[in-house]
PDB file of C-alpha atoms in Angstrom:
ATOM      1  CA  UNK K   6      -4.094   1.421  -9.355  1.00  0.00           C
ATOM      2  CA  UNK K   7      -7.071   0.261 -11.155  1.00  0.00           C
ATOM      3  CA  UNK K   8      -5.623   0.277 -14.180  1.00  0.00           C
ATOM      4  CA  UNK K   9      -2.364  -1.897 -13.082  1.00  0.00           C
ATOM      5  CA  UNK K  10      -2.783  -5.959 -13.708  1.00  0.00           C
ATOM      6  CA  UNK K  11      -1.540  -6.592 -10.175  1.00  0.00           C
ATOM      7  CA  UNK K  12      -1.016  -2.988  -7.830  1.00  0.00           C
ATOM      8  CA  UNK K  13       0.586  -5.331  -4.808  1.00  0.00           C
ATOM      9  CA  UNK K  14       3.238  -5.455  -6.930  1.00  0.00           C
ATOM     10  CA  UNK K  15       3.220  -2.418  -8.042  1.00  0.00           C
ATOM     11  CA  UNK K  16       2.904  -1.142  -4.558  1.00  0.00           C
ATOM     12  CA  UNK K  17       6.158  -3.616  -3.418  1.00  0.00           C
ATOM     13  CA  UNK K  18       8.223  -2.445  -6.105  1.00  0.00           C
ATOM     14  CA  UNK K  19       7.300   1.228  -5.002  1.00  0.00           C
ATOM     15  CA  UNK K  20       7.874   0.922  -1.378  1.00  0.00           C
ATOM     16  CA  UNK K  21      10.947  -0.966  -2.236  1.00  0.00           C
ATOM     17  CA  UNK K  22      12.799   1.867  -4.380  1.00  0.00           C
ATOM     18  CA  UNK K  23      11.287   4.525  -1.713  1.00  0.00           C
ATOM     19  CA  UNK K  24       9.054   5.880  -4.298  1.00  0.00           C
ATOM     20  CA  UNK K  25       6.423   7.875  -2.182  1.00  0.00           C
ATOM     21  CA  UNK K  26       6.542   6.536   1.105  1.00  0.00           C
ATOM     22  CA  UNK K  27       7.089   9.730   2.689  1.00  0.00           C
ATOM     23  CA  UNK K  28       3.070  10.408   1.490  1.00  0.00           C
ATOM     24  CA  UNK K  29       0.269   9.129   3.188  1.00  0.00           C
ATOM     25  CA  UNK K  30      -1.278   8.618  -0.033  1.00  0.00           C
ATOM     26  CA  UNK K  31       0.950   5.743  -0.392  1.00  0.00           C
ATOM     27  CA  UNK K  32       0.245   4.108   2.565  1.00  0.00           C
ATOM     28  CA  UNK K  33      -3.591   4.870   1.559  1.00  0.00           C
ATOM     29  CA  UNK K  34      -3.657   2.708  -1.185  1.00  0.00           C
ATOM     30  CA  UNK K  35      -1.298   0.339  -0.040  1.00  0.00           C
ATOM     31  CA  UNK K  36      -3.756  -0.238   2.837  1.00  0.00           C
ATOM     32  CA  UNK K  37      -6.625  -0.094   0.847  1.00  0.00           C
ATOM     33  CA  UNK K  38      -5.569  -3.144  -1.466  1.00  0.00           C
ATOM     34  CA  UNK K  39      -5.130  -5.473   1.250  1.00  0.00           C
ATOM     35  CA  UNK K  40      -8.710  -3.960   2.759  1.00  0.00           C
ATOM     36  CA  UNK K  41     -10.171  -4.843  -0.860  1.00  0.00           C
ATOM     37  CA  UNK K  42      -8.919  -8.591  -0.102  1.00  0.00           C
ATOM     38  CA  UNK K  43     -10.238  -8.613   2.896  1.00  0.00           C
ATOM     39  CA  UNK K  44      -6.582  -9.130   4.409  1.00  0.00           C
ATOM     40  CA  UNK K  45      -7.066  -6.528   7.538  1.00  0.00           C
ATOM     41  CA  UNK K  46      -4.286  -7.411   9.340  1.00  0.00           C
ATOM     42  CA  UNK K  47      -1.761  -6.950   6.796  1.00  0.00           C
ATOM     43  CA  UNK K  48      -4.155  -3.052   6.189  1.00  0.00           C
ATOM     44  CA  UNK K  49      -3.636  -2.175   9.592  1.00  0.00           C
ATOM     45  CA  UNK K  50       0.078  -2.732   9.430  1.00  0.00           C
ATOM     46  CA  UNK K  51       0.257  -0.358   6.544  1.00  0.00           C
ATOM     47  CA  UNK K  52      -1.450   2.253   8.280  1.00  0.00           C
ATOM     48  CA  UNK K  53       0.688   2.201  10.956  1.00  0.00           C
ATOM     49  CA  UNK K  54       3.847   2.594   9.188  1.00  0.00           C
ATOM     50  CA  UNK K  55       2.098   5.334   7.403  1.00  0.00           C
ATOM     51  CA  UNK K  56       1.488   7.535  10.916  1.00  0.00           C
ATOM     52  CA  UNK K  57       4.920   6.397  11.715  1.00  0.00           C
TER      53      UNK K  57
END
């Protein structure tokens, strides 16, 4: 992700075609680019579909 110009769209494409979101690691990252924008809400609700 660090090496993407923009991973949330990255991340929506991903989660859009089903590409790993059946890992947590997905939902990790996901999670941790809204934490990194200080956008916690929108962090928590991506953990929570990961544990789902």
């Amino acid at each position: 992700m660090d090496f993407v110009g923009d991973p949330g769209e990255l991340l929506k494409m991903m989660e859009s075609c089903k590409i790993g979101t059946k890992r947590a690691l997905f939902y990790q990252a996901y999670a941790l680019y809204y934490e990194k924008r200080k956008r916690y809400v929108e962090a928590e609700k991506i953990y929570q579909l990961g544990v789902e």
